[in-house]
Amino acid sequence: MSHPAVIKRLLADFSSRQPIRTTSLIITLFGDVVSQHGGTLWLSSLVEALQPFGISDRLVRTSVFRLVKEGWLESERVGRRSYYRFSTYGNREYERATRRIYALEARRWNGRWQLLIPLDIPEKNREPFRRSLHWQGFRAICAGTFAKPGAGGSALLQTMQEFAATDRVLLFEADSSELSSKQLLRTLVHECWELEDVASAYRELLAHFKSLDKWLQRKPELDPQSAFVARILLIHDYRRILLQDTHLPEALLPPEWPGAEVLQLIGRSYRALAEPSVAYISTALESGNGRMPAPIDSFWSRFGRL
């Protein structure tokens, strides 16, 4: 199908990236789409959904096999058909990400910090444990000590329970003392949270999707598949940046931080794409029970209110 010029340019840019990380794109699709429409997807529908991105049938199948092996997806075979869904691990990991991806505003900060010191995490769990902490906004501020502004919340409790780490870490709440150097704190945050790299990535995303945002504001006629493609590209690139960023409180950010502008652009564009993309999902893709069902109610609460 022929897509509008603005979406063709986004697809061309995506296809020019080397290597194309198909497994990451599939996780985006399962998290943004499949999780909201019944939870399962027929493999042939996945192949069809990714065809506009220039991803071959063979690469889709290889990537899905890898995601099953890594524990992100699980399969069910019915006759000759294979259906896929998030595993318990994959669903849990993406749900943690969801709390940040689709939130319209960062929570207010009370000036307190969480300090976490792992003492005896088994070697096989260290990297996934660190990765989960990273997603939640924790960063290593010195050897063996992770910090995060604000409360740990239910996500941290789930992580500790998942990795049987409740009795293997020390967790503290702390305030910044008046005796501490504010300049030193800003420098620490700037370096440990790699704010320069994150700001650069945000500015690149703004430049990349600004033309789509302006085009959508003119309220064009959108065919469902084009809306679906644009929505996946938008959330995929935004999710990649959130692997680095953690929505730090404004008090800890440098002046003219581009994150707020990015959040407004993403939310505005996603709202414009939501309804027509749902039309494509519900008519073109199949789950284990026929056509994909309508999205769950909470879908319409993404980015405030769709």
PDB file of C-alpha atoms in Angstrom:
ATOM      1  CA  MET A   1       0.000   0.000   0.000  1.00  0.00           C
ATOM      2  CA  SER A   2       1.142   3.571  -0.668  1.00  0.00           C
ATOM      3  CA  HIS A   3       1.637   5.566   2.527  1.00  0.00           C
ATOM      4  CA  PRO A   4       1.601   9.379   2.842  1.00  0.00           C
ATOM      5  CA  ALA A   5       4.966  11.007   2.082  1.00  0.00           C
ATOM      6  CA  VAL A   6       5.632  11.911   5.732  1.00  0.00           C
ATOM      7  CA  ILE A   7       5.243   8.271   6.801  1.00  0.00           C
ATOM      8  CA  LYS A   8       7.290   7.028   3.848  1.00  0.00           C
ATOM      9  CA  ARG A   9      10.167   9.209   5.064  1.00  0.00           C
ATOM     10  CA  LEU A  10       9.897   7.763   8.577  1.00  0.00           C
ATOM     11  CA  LEU A  11       9.914   4.227   7.170  1.00  0.00           C
ATOM     12  CA  ALA A  12      12.907   4.985   4.958  1.00  0.00           C
ATOM     13  CA  ASP A  13      14.826   6.286   7.957  1.00  0.00           C
ATOM     14  CA  PHE A  14      13.922   3.206   9.995  1.00  0.00           C
ATOM     15  CA  SER A  15      15.036   0.880   7.186  1.00  0.00           C
ATOM     16  CA  SER A  16      18.377   2.712   6.906  1.00  0.00           C
ATOM     17  CA  ARG A  17      19.329   1.873  10.490  1.00  0.00           C
ATOM     18  CA  GLN A  18      21.849  -0.897  10.743  1.00  0.00           C
ATOM     19  CA  PRO A  19      21.405  -3.298  12.240  1.00  0.00           C
ATOM     20  CA  ILE A  20      17.608  -3.226  12.395  1.00  0.00           C
ATOM     21  CA  ARG A  21      16.772  -4.521  15.874  1.00  0.00           C
ATOM     22  CA  THR A  22      13.748  -6.586  14.965  1.00  0.00           C
ATOM     23  CA  THR A  23      13.404  -8.167  18.404  1.00  0.00           C
ATOM     24  CA  SER A  24      13.081  -4.708  19.981  1.00  0.00           C
ATOM     25  CA  LEU A  25      10.448  -3.693  17.418  1.00  0.00           C
ATOM     26  CA  ILE A  26       8.476  -6.879  18.138  1.00  0.00           C
ATOM     27  CA  ILE A  27       8.535  -6.105  21.869  1.00  0.00           C
ATOM     28  CA  THR A  28       7.204  -2.621  21.059  1.00  0.00           C
ATOM     29  CA  LEU A  29       4.399  -4.121  18.979  1.00  0.00           C
ATOM     30  CA  PHE A  30       3.415  -6.665  21.627  1.00  0.00           C
ATOM     31  CA  GLY A  31       3.503  -4.053  24.366  1.00  0.00           C
ATOM     32  CA  ASP A  32       1.770  -1.234  22.504  1.00  0.00           C
ATOM     33  CA  VAL A  33      -0.740  -3.308  20.544  1.00  0.00           C
ATOM     34  CA  VAL A  34      -1.101  -7.007  21.381  1.00  0.00           C
ATOM     35  CA  SER A  35      -1.289  -6.477  25.153  1.00  0.00           C
ATOM     36  CA  GLN A  36      -4.282  -4.177  24.573  1.00  0.00           C
ATOM     37  CA  HIS A  37      -6.143  -6.459  22.136  1.00  0.00           C
ATOM     38  CA  GLY A  38      -6.536  -9.822  23.836  1.00  0.00           C
ATOM     39  CA  GLY A  39      -2.884 -10.627  24.424  1.00  0.00           C
ATOM     40  CA  THR A  40      -2.189 -13.117  21.601  1.00  0.00           C
ATOM     41  CA  LEU A  41      -1.180 -12.721  17.945  1.00  0.00           C
ATOM     42  CA  TRP A  42      -1.011 -15.191  15.065  1.00  0.00           C
ATOM     43  CA  LEU A  43       2.525 -15.453  13.682  1.00  0.00           C
ATOM     44  CA  SER A  44       1.343 -14.751  10.126  1.00  0.00           C
ATOM     45  CA  SER A  45      -0.355 -11.573  11.345  1.00  0.00           C
ATOM     46  CA  LEU A  46       2.910 -10.494  12.950  1.00  0.00           C
ATOM     47  CA  VAL A  47       4.675 -11.065   9.619  1.00  0.00           C
ATOM     48  CA  GLU A  48       1.995  -8.995   7.861  1.00  0.00           C
ATOM     49  CA  ALA A  49       2.160  -6.203  10.449  1.00  0.00           C
ATOM     50  CA  LEU A  50       5.942  -5.869  10.074  1.00  0.00           C
ATOM     51  CA  GLN A  51       6.035  -6.088   6.267  1.00  0.00           C
ATOM     52  CA  PRO A  52       5.794  -2.271   5.784  1.00  0.00           C
ATOM     53  CA  PHE A  53       8.939  -1.920   7.922  1.00  0.00           C
ATOM     54  CA  GLY A  54      10.954  -3.922   5.379  1.00  0.00           C
ATOM     55  CA  ILE A  55      11.335  -6.933   7.685  1.00  0.00           C
ATOM     56  CA  SER A  56      11.248 -10.305   5.954  1.00  0.00           C
ATOM     57  CA  ASP A  57       9.176 -13.321   6.954  1.00  0.00           C
ATOM     58  CA  ARG A  58      12.362 -15.214   7.804  1.00  0.00           C
ATOM     59  CA  LEU A  59      13.737 -12.437  10.033  1.00  0.00           C
ATOM     60  CA  VAL A  60      10.418 -12.164  11.901  1.00  0.00           C
ATOM     61  CA  ARG A  61      10.412 -15.903  12.597  1.00  0.00           C
ATOM     62  CA  THR A  62      14.060 -15.901  13.684  1.00  0.00           C
ATOM     63  CA  SER A  63      13.462 -12.932  16.002  1.00  0.00           C
ATOM     64  CA  VAL A  64      10.366 -14.493  17.558  1.00  0.00           C
ATOM     65  CA  PHE A  65      12.299 -17.705  18.206  1.00  0.00           C
ATOM     66  CA  ARG A  66      15.009 -15.650  19.938  1.00  0.00           C
ATOM     67  CA  LEU A  67      12.453 -13.816  22.097  1.00  0.00           C
ATOM     68  CA  VAL A  68      10.938 -17.137  23.185  1.00  0.00           C
ATOM     69  CA  LYS A  69      14.383 -18.431  24.056  1.00  0.00           C
ATOM     70  CA  GLU A  70      15.134 -15.260  26.050  1.00  0.00           C
ATOM     71  CA  GLY A  71      11.871 -15.605  27.975  1.00  0.00           C
ATOM     72  CA  TRP A  72      10.013 -12.577  26.556  1.00  0.00           C
ATOM     73  CA  LEU A  73       7.414 -14.500  24.556  1.00  0.00           C
ATOM     74  CA  GLU A  74       5.697 -17.864  24.775  1.00  0.00           C
ATOM     75  CA  SER A  75       3.938 -19.777  22.022  1.00  0.00           C
ATOM     76  CA  GLU A  76       0.854 -21.924  21.554  1.00  0.00           C
ATOM     77  CA  ARG A  77       0.270 -24.123  18.553  1.00  0.00           C
ATOM     78  CA  VAL A  78      -3.255 -24.807  17.278  1.00  0.00           C
ATOM     79  CA  GLY A  79      -3.204 -27.088  14.255  1.00  0.00           C
ATOM     80  CA  ARG A  80      -0.724 -25.544  11.833  1.00  0.00           C
ATOM     81  CA  ARG A  81      -0.958 -22.097  13.370  1.00  0.00           C
ATOM     82  CA  SER A  82       1.393 -20.627  15.972  1.00  0.00           C
ATOM     83  CA  TYR A  83       0.193 -17.904  18.320  1.00  0.00           C
ATOM     84  CA  TYR A  84       2.398 -15.768  20.549  1.00  0.00           C
ATOM     85  CA  ARG A  85       1.938 -13.763  23.703  1.00  0.00           C
ATOM     86  CA  PHE A  86       4.098 -12.106  26.311  1.00  0.00           C
ATOM     87  CA  SER A  87       5.416 -14.562  28.875  1.00  0.00           C
ATOM     88  CA  THR A  88       4.858 -13.739  32.532  1.00  0.00           C
ATOM     89  CA  TYR A  89       8.336 -12.184  32.556  1.00  0.00           C
ATOM     90  CA  GLY A  90       7.763 -10.233  29.337  1.00  0.00           C
ATOM     91  CA  ASN A  91       4.403  -8.946  30.474  1.00  0.00           C
ATOM     92  CA  ARG A  92       5.793  -7.889  33.846  1.00  0.00           C
ATOM     93  CA  GLU A  93       8.749  -6.066  32.255  1.00  0.00           C
ATOM     94  CA  TYR A  94       6.596  -4.206  29.761  1.00  0.00           C
ATOM     95  CA  GLU A  95       4.020  -3.280  32.403  1.00  0.00           C
ATOM     96  CA  ARG A  96       6.802  -1.555  34.321  1.00  0.00           C
ATOM     97  CA  ALA A  97       7.754   0.320  31.177  1.00  0.00           C
ATOM     98  CA  THR A  98       4.106   1.193  30.495  1.00  0.00           C
ATOM     99  CA  ARG A  99       3.881   3.266  33.664  1.00  0.00           C
ATOM    100  CA  ARG A 100       6.450   5.632  32.154  1.00  0.00           C
ATOM    101  CA  ILE A 101       5.802   5.384  28.407  1.00  0.00           C
ATOM    102  CA  TYR A 102       2.154   6.433  28.489  1.00  0.00           C
ATOM    103  CA  ALA A 103       2.170   8.868  31.417  1.00  0.00           C
ATOM    104  CA  LEU A 104       1.491  12.458  30.392  1.00  0.00           C
ATOM    105  CA  GLU A 105       3.175  14.093  33.361  1.00  0.00           C
ATOM    106  CA  ALA A 106       6.010  13.241  35.703  1.00  0.00           C
ATOM    107  CA  ARG A 107       5.052  12.835  39.345  1.00  0.00           C
ATOM    108  CA  ARG A 108       5.882  15.576  41.806  1.00  0.00           C
ATOM    109  CA  TRP A 109       9.036  15.076  43.827  1.00  0.00           C
ATOM    110  CA  ASN A 110       9.164  15.450  47.600  1.00  0.00           C
ATOM    111  CA  GLY A 111      12.944  15.819  47.687  1.00  0.00           C
ATOM    112  CA  ARG A 112      13.564  12.317  48.995  1.00  0.00           C
ATOM    113  CA  TRP A 113      15.717   9.562  47.507  1.00  0.00           C
ATOM    114  CA  GLN A 114      15.733   5.780  47.444  1.00  0.00           C
ATOM    115  CA  LEU A 115      19.148   4.197  48.046  1.00  0.00           C
ATOM    116  CA  LEU A 116      19.548   0.516  47.214  1.00  0.00           C
ATOM    117  CA  ILE A 117      22.594  -1.640  48.007  1.00  0.00           C
ATOM    118  CA  PRO A 118      22.586  -5.205  46.587  1.00  0.00           C
ATOM    119  CA  LEU A 119      24.510  -7.537  48.908  1.00  0.00           C
ATOM    120  CA  ASP A 120      24.121 -11.064  47.576  1.00  0.00           C
ATOM    121  CA  ILE A 121      22.408 -11.232  44.166  1.00  0.00           C
ATOM    122  CA  PRO A 122      23.220 -14.529  42.368  1.00  0.00           C
ATOM    123  CA  GLU A 123      25.428 -13.959  39.352  1.00  0.00           C
ATOM    124  CA  LYS A 124      22.820 -15.233  36.852  1.00  0.00           C
ATOM    125  CA  ASN A 125      20.335 -12.611  38.136  1.00  0.00           C
ATOM    126  CA  ARG A 126      22.652  -9.611  38.386  1.00  0.00           C
ATOM    127  CA  GLU A 127      22.237  -8.269  34.863  1.00  0.00           C
ATOM    128  CA  PRO A 128      18.408  -8.670  34.623  1.00  0.00           C
ATOM    129  CA  PHE A 129      18.107  -7.244  38.158  1.00  0.00           C
ATOM    130  CA  ARG A 130      20.254  -4.237  37.211  1.00  0.00           C
ATOM    131  CA  ARG A 131      18.292  -3.792  33.962  1.00  0.00           C
ATOM    132  CA  SER A 132      14.983  -3.764  35.845  1.00  0.00           C
ATOM    133  CA  LEU A 133      16.330  -1.188  38.318  1.00  0.00           C
ATOM    134  CA  HIS A 134      17.545   0.899  35.385  1.00  0.00           C
ATOM    135  CA  TRP A 135      14.057   0.917  33.832  1.00  0.00           C
ATOM    136  CA  GLN A 136      12.625   2.178  37.114  1.00  0.00           C
ATOM    137  CA  GLY A 137      15.046   5.110  37.237  1.00  0.00           C
ATOM    138  CA  PHE A 138      17.783   3.781  39.519  1.00  0.00           C
ATOM    139  CA  ARG A 139      21.393   4.526  38.596  1.00  0.00           C
ATOM    140  CA  ALA A 140      24.692   3.439  40.138  1.00  0.00           C
ATOM    141  CA  ILE A 141      26.045   6.538  41.910  1.00  0.00           C
ATOM    142  CA  CYS A 142      29.119   4.666  43.174  1.00  0.00           C
ATOM    143  CA  ALA A 143      30.284   1.062  43.279  1.00  0.00           C
ATOM    144  CA  GLY A 144      27.527  -1.109  44.732  1.00  0.00           C
ATOM    145  CA  THR A 145      25.010   1.694  45.433  1.00  0.00           C
ATOM    146  CA  PHE A 146      21.977   2.588  43.308  1.00  0.00           C
ATOM    147  CA  ALA A 147      19.906   5.749  43.783  1.00  0.00           C
ATOM    148  CA  LYS A 148      16.616   7.105  42.516  1.00  0.00           C
ATOM    149  CA  PRO A 149      14.762  10.340  43.320  1.00  0.00           C
ATOM    150  CA  GLY A 150      11.292   9.682  44.708  1.00  0.00           C
ATOM    151  CA  ALA A 151       9.635   6.531  46.030  1.00  0.00           C
ATOM    152  CA  GLY A 152      10.436   2.997  44.948  1.00  0.00           C
ATOM    153  CA  GLY A 153       6.765   2.027  44.634  1.00  0.00           C
ATOM    154  CA  SER A 154       5.169  -1.283  43.704  1.00  0.00           C
ATOM    155  CA  ALA A 155       7.508  -1.846  40.734  1.00  0.00           C
ATOM    156  CA  LEU A 156      10.518  -2.043  43.051  1.00  0.00           C
ATOM    157  CA  LEU A 157       8.689  -4.456  45.366  1.00  0.00           C
ATOM    158  CA  GLN A 158       7.792  -6.668  42.383  1.00  0.00           C
ATOM    159  CA  THR A 159      11.406  -6.653  41.195  1.00  0.00           C
ATOM    160  CA  MET A 160      12.719  -7.663  44.605  1.00  0.00           C
ATOM    161  CA  GLN A 161      10.152 -10.447  44.868  1.00  0.00           C
ATOM    162  CA  GLU A 162      10.758 -11.644  41.309  1.00  0.00           C
ATOM    163  CA  PHE A 163      14.485 -12.039  41.892  1.00  0.00           C
ATOM    164  CA  ALA A 164      14.051 -13.329  45.463  1.00  0.00           C
ATOM    165  CA  ALA A 165      16.081 -10.294  46.542  1.00  0.00           C
ATOM    166  CA  THR A 166      14.022  -9.102  49.512  1.00  0.00           C
ATOM    167  CA  ASP A 167      16.637 -10.476  51.901  1.00  0.00           C
ATOM    168  CA  ARG A 168      19.550  -9.707  49.581  1.00  0.00           C
ATOM    169  CA  VAL A 169      19.446  -5.903  49.363  1.00  0.00           C
ATOM    170  CA  LEU A 170      19.456  -2.982  51.759  1.00  0.00           C
ATOM    171  CA  LEU A 171      16.977  -0.216  50.942  1.00  0.00           C
ATOM    172  CA  PHE A 172      17.089   3.257  52.501  1.00  0.00           C
ATOM    173  CA  GLU A 173      15.183   6.507  52.163  1.00  0.00           C
ATOM    174  CA  ALA A 174      17.244   9.675  52.351  1.00  0.00           C
ATOM    175  CA  ASP A 175      17.128  13.448  52.047  1.00  0.00           C
ATOM    176  CA  SER A 176      19.779  15.693  50.550  1.00  0.00           C
ATOM    177  CA  SER A 177      21.475  17.357  53.491  1.00  0.00           C
ATOM    178  CA  GLU A 178      21.835  21.129  53.556  1.00  0.00           C
ATOM    179  CA  LEU A 179      25.523  20.451  54.103  1.00  0.00           C
ATOM    180  CA  SER A 180      25.786  18.792  50.677  1.00  0.00           C
ATOM    181  CA  SER A 181      27.041  20.793  47.723  1.00  0.00           C
ATOM    182  CA  LYS A 182      24.159  21.489  45.325  1.00  0.00           C
ATOM    183  CA  GLN A 183      26.665  21.803  42.519  1.00  0.00           C
ATOM    184  CA  LEU A 184      28.088  18.374  43.345  1.00  0.00           C
ATOM    185  CA  LEU A 185      24.553  16.901  43.324  1.00  0.00           C
ATOM    186  CA  ARG A 186      23.793  18.424  39.912  1.00  0.00           C
ATOM    187  CA  THR A 187      27.109  17.122  38.574  1.00  0.00           C
ATOM    188  CA  LEU A 188      26.395  13.634  39.953  1.00  0.00           C
ATOM    189  CA  VAL A 189      22.939  13.559  38.363  1.00  0.00           C
ATOM    190  CA  HIS A 190      24.267  14.907  35.074  1.00  0.00           C
ATOM    191  CA  GLU A 191      26.935  12.207  34.879  1.00  0.00           C
ATOM    192  CA  CYS A 192      25.169   9.163  36.350  1.00  0.00           C
ATOM    193  CA  TRP A 193      21.927   9.756  34.453  1.00  0.00           C
ATOM    194  CA  GLU A 194      23.900  10.698  31.289  1.00  0.00           C
ATOM    195  CA  LEU A 195      21.745  13.766  30.750  1.00  0.00           C
ATOM    196  CA  GLU A 196      23.758  15.116  27.836  1.00  0.00           C
ATOM    197  CA  ASP A 197      23.171  11.948  25.805  1.00  0.00           C
ATOM    198  CA  VAL A 198      19.491  11.831  26.759  1.00  0.00           C
ATOM    199  CA  ALA A 199      18.941  15.482  25.806  1.00  0.00           C
ATOM    200  CA  SER A 200      20.630  14.870  22.456  1.00  0.00           C
ATOM    201  CA  ALA A 201      18.379  11.856  21.822  1.00  0.00           C
ATOM    202  CA  TYR A 202      15.289  13.911  22.707  1.00  0.00           C
ATOM    203  CA  ARG A 203      16.263  16.694  20.310  1.00  0.00           C
ATOM    204  CA  GLU A 204      16.849  14.143  17.572  1.00  0.00           C
ATOM    205  CA  LEU A 205      13.410  12.635  18.194  1.00  0.00           C
ATOM    206  CA  LEU A 206      11.813  16.104  18.031  1.00  0.00           C
ATOM    207  CA  ALA A 207      13.476  16.790  14.697  1.00  0.00           C
ATOM    208  CA  HIS A 208      12.519  13.340  13.432  1.00  0.00           C
ATOM    209  CA  PHE A 209       8.793  13.456  14.269  1.00  0.00           C
ATOM    210  CA  LYS A 210       8.065  17.193  14.005  1.00  0.00           C
ATOM    211  CA  SER A 211       6.846  16.877  10.413  1.00  0.00           C
ATOM    212  CA  LEU A 212       4.476  14.030  11.403  1.00  0.00           C
ATOM    213  CA  ASP A 213       3.156  16.094  14.309  1.00  0.00           C
ATOM    214  CA  LYS A 214       2.480  19.128  12.091  1.00  0.00           C
ATOM    215  CA  TRP A 215       0.833  16.949   9.453  1.00  0.00           C
ATOM    216  CA  LEU A 216      -1.430  15.278  12.026  1.00  0.00           C
ATOM    217  CA  GLN A 217      -2.468  18.646  13.440  1.00  0.00           C
ATOM    218  CA  ARG A 218      -4.016  19.430  10.050  1.00  0.00           C
ATOM    219  CA  LYS A 219      -6.363  16.456  10.704  1.00  0.00           C
ATOM    220  CA  PRO A 220      -5.746  14.603   7.415  1.00  0.00           C
ATOM    221  CA  GLU A 221      -7.679  11.581   6.209  1.00  0.00           C
ATOM    222  CA  LEU A 222      -5.676   8.680   7.643  1.00  0.00           C
ATOM    223  CA  ASP A 223      -5.886   5.178   6.246  1.00  0.00           C
ATOM    224  CA  PRO A 224      -5.755   2.606   9.084  1.00  0.00           C
ATOM    225  CA  GLN A 225      -2.515   0.858   8.088  1.00  0.00           C
ATOM    226  CA  SER A 226      -0.606   4.152   7.763  1.00  0.00           C
ATOM    227  CA  ALA A 227      -1.843   5.177  11.204  1.00  0.00           C
ATOM    228  CA  PHE A 228      -0.713   1.834  12.622  1.00  0.00           C
ATOM    229  CA  VAL A 229       2.763   2.125  11.064  1.00  0.00           C
ATOM    230  CA  ALA A 230       3.233   5.692  12.309  1.00  0.00           C
ATOM    231  CA  ARG A 231       2.054   4.736  15.813  1.00  0.00           C
ATOM    232  CA  ILE A 232       4.534   1.844  16.070  1.00  0.00           C
ATOM    233  CA  LEU A 233       7.438   3.987  14.835  1.00  0.00           C
ATOM    234  CA  LEU A 234       6.509   6.778  17.269  1.00  0.00           C
ATOM    235  CA  ILE A 235       6.308   4.563  20.364  1.00  0.00           C
ATOM    236  CA  HIS A 236       9.291   2.445  19.350  1.00  0.00           C
ATOM    237  CA  ASP A 237      11.645   5.430  19.136  1.00  0.00           C
ATOM    238  CA  TYR A 238      10.206   6.982  22.300  1.00  0.00           C
ATOM    239  CA  ARG A 239      10.626   3.701  24.201  1.00  0.00           C
ATOM    240  CA  ARG A 240      14.266   3.487  23.091  1.00  0.00           C
ATOM    241  CA  ILE A 241      14.980   6.883  24.647  1.00  0.00           C
ATOM    242  CA  LEU A 242      13.197   5.933  27.870  1.00  0.00           C
ATOM    243  CA  LEU A 243      15.702   3.106  28.226  1.00  0.00           C
ATOM    244  CA  GLN A 244      18.136   5.941  28.938  1.00  0.00           C
ATOM    245  CA  ASP A 245      15.889   8.536  30.557  1.00  0.00           C
ATOM    246  CA  THR A 246      13.983   8.270  33.804  1.00  0.00           C
ATOM    247  CA  HIS A 247      11.780  11.410  33.929  1.00  0.00           C
ATOM    248  CA  LEU A 248      13.861  13.065  36.632  1.00  0.00           C
ATOM    249  CA  PRO A 249      12.203  15.783  38.743  1.00  0.00           C
ATOM    250  CA  GLU A 250      12.436  19.240  37.206  1.00  0.00           C
ATOM    251  CA  ALA A 251      14.550  20.421  40.139  1.00  0.00           C
ATOM    252  CA  LEU A 252      17.341  18.058  39.078  1.00  0.00           C
ATOM    253  CA  LEU A 253      17.257  18.861  35.355  1.00  0.00           C
ATOM    254  CA  PRO A 254      19.317  21.457  33.482  1.00  0.00           C
ATOM    255  CA  PRO A 255      17.608  24.559  31.997  1.00  0.00           C
ATOM    256  CA  GLU A 256      15.696  24.163  28.716  1.00  0.00           C
ATOM    257  CA  TRP A 257      15.339  20.399  29.130  1.00  0.00           C
ATOM    258  CA  PRO A 258      13.660  19.040  25.951  1.00  0.00           C
ATOM    259  CA  GLY A 259      11.834  16.162  27.645  1.00  0.00           C
ATOM    260  CA  ALA A 260       8.618  18.111  28.283  1.00  0.00           C
ATOM    261  CA  GLU A 261       8.327  19.158  24.642  1.00  0.00           C
ATOM    262  CA  VAL A 262       8.901  15.561  23.523  1.00  0.00           C
ATOM    263  CA  LEU A 263       6.208  14.282  25.881  1.00  0.00           C
ATOM    264  CA  GLN A 264       3.666  16.745  24.514  1.00  0.00           C
ATOM    265  CA  LEU A 265       4.518  15.849  20.896  1.00  0.00           C
ATOM    266  CA  ILE A 266       4.320  12.098  21.570  1.00  0.00           C
ATOM    267  CA  GLY A 267       1.007  12.371  23.426  1.00  0.00           C
ATOM    268  CA  ARG A 268      -0.549  14.668  20.809  1.00  0.00           C
ATOM    269  CA  SER A 269       0.514  12.475  17.876  1.00  0.00           C
ATOM    270  CA  TYR A 270      -0.475   9.222  19.601  1.00  0.00           C
ATOM    271  CA  ARG A 271      -3.963  10.571  20.295  1.00  0.00           C
ATOM    272  CA  ALA A 272      -4.373  11.454  16.607  1.00  0.00           C
ATOM    273  CA  LEU A 273      -3.220   7.985  15.502  1.00  0.00           C
ATOM    274  CA  ALA A 274      -5.071   5.884  18.074  1.00  0.00           C
ATOM    275  CA  GLU A 275      -8.530   5.499  16.549  1.00  0.00           C
ATOM    276  CA  PRO A 276      -7.533   4.800  12.908  1.00  0.00           C
ATOM    277  CA  SER A 277      -4.745   2.438  13.998  1.00  0.00           C
ATOM    278  CA  VAL A 278      -7.245   0.471  16.105  1.00  0.00           C
ATOM    279  CA  ALA A 279      -9.363   0.077  12.959  1.00  0.00           C
ATOM    280  CA  TYR A 280      -6.404  -1.598  11.225  1.00  0.00           C
ATOM    281  CA  ILE A 281      -5.611  -3.837  14.190  1.00  0.00           C
ATOM    282  CA  SER A 282      -9.221  -4.997  14.556  1.00  0.00           C
ATOM    283  CA  THR A 283      -9.711  -5.814  10.866  1.00  0.00           C
ATOM    284  CA  ALA A 284      -6.284  -6.955   9.587  1.00  0.00           C
ATOM    285  CA  LEU A 285      -4.691  -8.907  12.456  1.00  0.00           C
ATOM    286  CA  GLU A 286      -5.731 -12.188  14.065  1.00  0.00           C
ATOM    287  CA  SER A 287      -5.444 -13.539  17.591  1.00  0.00           C
ATOM    288  CA  GLY A 288      -6.191 -17.019  18.867  1.00  0.00           C
ATOM    289  CA  ASN A 289      -9.934 -16.333  18.613  1.00  0.00           C
ATOM    290  CA  GLY A 290     -10.222 -14.788  15.167  1.00  0.00           C
ATOM    291  CA  ARG A 291      -9.894 -11.071  14.558  1.00  0.00           C
ATOM    292  CA  MET A 292      -8.184  -9.024  17.260  1.00  0.00           C
ATOM    293  CA  PRO A 293     -10.760  -7.808  19.791  1.00  0.00           C
ATOM    294  CA  ALA A 294     -11.372  -4.163  20.618  1.00  0.00           C
ATOM    295  CA  PRO A 295      -8.767  -2.646  22.967  1.00  0.00           C
ATOM    296  CA  ILE A 296      -9.258  -2.894  26.714  1.00  0.00           C
ATOM    297  CA  ASP A 297     -10.729   0.180  28.408  1.00  0.00           C
ATOM    298  CA  SER A 298      -7.421   1.311  29.922  1.00  0.00           C
ATOM    299  CA  PHE A 299      -5.989   1.784  26.412  1.00  0.00           C
ATOM    300  CA  TRP A 300      -8.056   4.937  26.053  1.00  0.00           C
ATOM    301  CA  SER A 301      -6.441   6.398  29.184  1.00  0.00           C
ATOM    302  CA  ARG A 302      -2.964   6.471  27.651  1.00  0.00           C
ATOM    303  CA  PHE A 303      -1.348   9.935  27.592  1.00  0.00           C
ATOM    304  CA  GLY A 304      -4.096  11.348  29.761  1.00  0.00           C
ATOM    305  CA  ARG A 305      -7.128  10.576  27.662  1.00  0.00           C
ATOM    306  CA  LEU A 306      -7.271   9.392  24.046  1.00  0.00           C
TER     307      LEU A 306
END
